[in-house]
């Protein structure tokens, strides 16, 4: 799980650089914020799932579903906060950064 979160963070940085080259600073920040809307909830989920798995008896399905719900709620809250707080938002760059970070697991699938 840590490998996936670190890959998502690297993809977010790369997409931010590409957005900066294509659209300037506002596009770069929008793409990075979009990627972070995916990376941060996944990092919280991974840490909590790892901590739950270290308990005697392992992780239970209830904690998995609770933290999955929290991850989704945190993602929606971060997207809403980005839309409302960042005034120079480039929506296409933000959605591109979010989708790139979200789908970066494909690199891990084709790696083996």
Coordinates of C-alpha atoms in Angstrom, one line a residue:
X1 CA 0.0 0.0 0.0
X2 CA 2.9 2.3 0.8
X3 CA 4.3 1.6 -2.7
X4 CA 1.0 2.7 -4.3
X5 CA 0.8 5.9 -2.2
X6 CA 4.4 6.9 -3.1
X7 CA 3.7 6.1 -6.8
X8 CA 0.6 8.3 -6.7
X9 CA 2.7 11.1 -5.2
X10 CA 5.4 10.8 -7.9
X11 CA 2.7 10.8 -10.6
X12 CA 1.2 13.9 -9.0
X13 CA 4.6 15.7 -9.2
X14 CA 5.1 14.7 -12.8
X15 CA 1.6 15.8 -13.8
X16 CA 2.2 19.0 -12.0
X17 CA 5.4 19.6 -14.0
X18 CA 3.7 18.8 -17.3
X19 CA 0.8 21.1 -16.4
X20 CA 3.2 23.9 -15.5
X21 CA 4.9 23.6 -18.9
X22 CA 1.5 23.6 -20.7
X23 CA -0.6 26.0 -18.7
X24 CA 1.6 27.9 -16.2
X25 CA 1.6 28.2 -12.4
X26 CA -2.2 28.1 -12.0
X27 CA -2.4 24.8 -14.0
X28 CA 0.5 23.4 -12.0
X29 CA -1.1 24.1 -8.6
X30 CA -4.5 22.9 -9.9
X31 CA -3.0 19.6 -11.1
X32 CA -1.0 19.1 -7.8
X33 CA -4.1 19.9 -5.7
X34 CA -6.1 17.4 -7.8
X35 CA -3.5 14.7 -7.3
X36 CA -3.3 15.4 -3.6
X37 CA -7.1 15.0 -3.3
X38 CA -6.4 11.4 -4.2
X39 CA -3.1 10.8 -2.5
X40 CA -3.9 12.2 1.0
X41 CA -7.0 10.1 1.6
X42 CA -5.2 7.0 0.3
X43 CA -2.3 7.7 2.7
X44 CA -4.6 8.0 5.7
X45 CA -6.4 4.8 4.6
X46 CA -3.1 2.9 4.2
X47 CA -1.8 4.0 7.6
X48 CA -5.0 3.1 9.4
X49 CA -5.3 -0.3 7.6
X50 CA -1.6 -1.1 8.4
X51 CA -2.2 -0.2 12.0
X52 CA -5.3 -2.3 12.1
X53 CA -3.5 -5.3 10.6
X54 CA -0.8 -5.1 13.3
X55 CA -3.3 -5.8 16.0
X56 CA -3.6 -9.4 17.3
X57 CA -6.1 -11.2 15.1
X58 CA -5.4 -8.9 12.1
X59 CA -7.7 -6.4 10.4
X60 CA -11.4 -6.9 10.6
X61 CA -13.7 -6.2 7.7
X62 CA -15.7 -3.6 9.7
X63 CA -12.6 -1.3 10.1
X64 CA -11.8 -1.7 6.4
X65 CA -15.2 -0.5 5.4
X66 CA -15.3 2.3 7.9
X67 CA -11.9 3.6 6.8
X68 CA -12.9 3.2 3.1
X69 CA -16.0 5.4 3.8
X70 CA -13.8 7.9 5.6
X71 CA -11.4 7.9 2.6
X72 CA -14.3 8.6 0.2
X73 CA -15.6 11.4 2.4
X74 CA -12.2 12.9 2.8
X75 CA -11.7 12.8 -1.0
X76 CA -15.0 14.6 -1.6
X77 CA -14.2 17.2 1.2
X78 CA -10.7 17.9 -0.3
X79 CA -12.2 18.3 -3.8
X80 CA -14.9 20.7 -2.5
X81 CA -12.2 22.6 -0.5
X82 CA -10.1 23.0 -3.6
X83 CA -13.0 24.3 -5.7
X84 CA -14.0 26.8 -3.0
X85 CA -10.6 28.0 -1.7
X86 CA -8.3 28.1 -4.8
X87 CA -9.4 31.1 -6.9
X88 CA -7.2 30.5 -10.0
X89 CA -8.4 26.9 -10.4
X90 CA -7.9 25.3 -13.7
X91 CA -10.6 22.6 -13.6
X92 CA -9.2 20.5 -16.5
X93 CA -5.7 20.4 -14.9
X94 CA -7.2 19.5 -11.5
X95 CA -9.3 16.7 -12.9
X96 CA -6.3 15.5 -14.9
X97 CA -4.1 15.4 -11.8
X98 CA -6.8 13.6 -9.9
X99 CA -7.3 11.0 -12.6
X100 CA -3.6 10.5 -13.1
X101 CA -3.0 9.9 -9.4
X102 CA -6.1 7.7 -9.2
X103 CA -5.1 5.5 -12.1
X104 CA -1.3 5.3 -11.3
X105 CA -1.8 1.8 -9.9
X106 CA -1.8 0.6 -13.5
X107 CA 2.0 1.1 -13.6
X108 CA 2.3 -1.4 -10.7
X109 CA 0.1 -3.9 -12.4
X110 CA 2.2 -3.9 -15.6
X111 CA 5.5 -3.9 -13.7
X112 CA 5.4 -7.6 -13.0

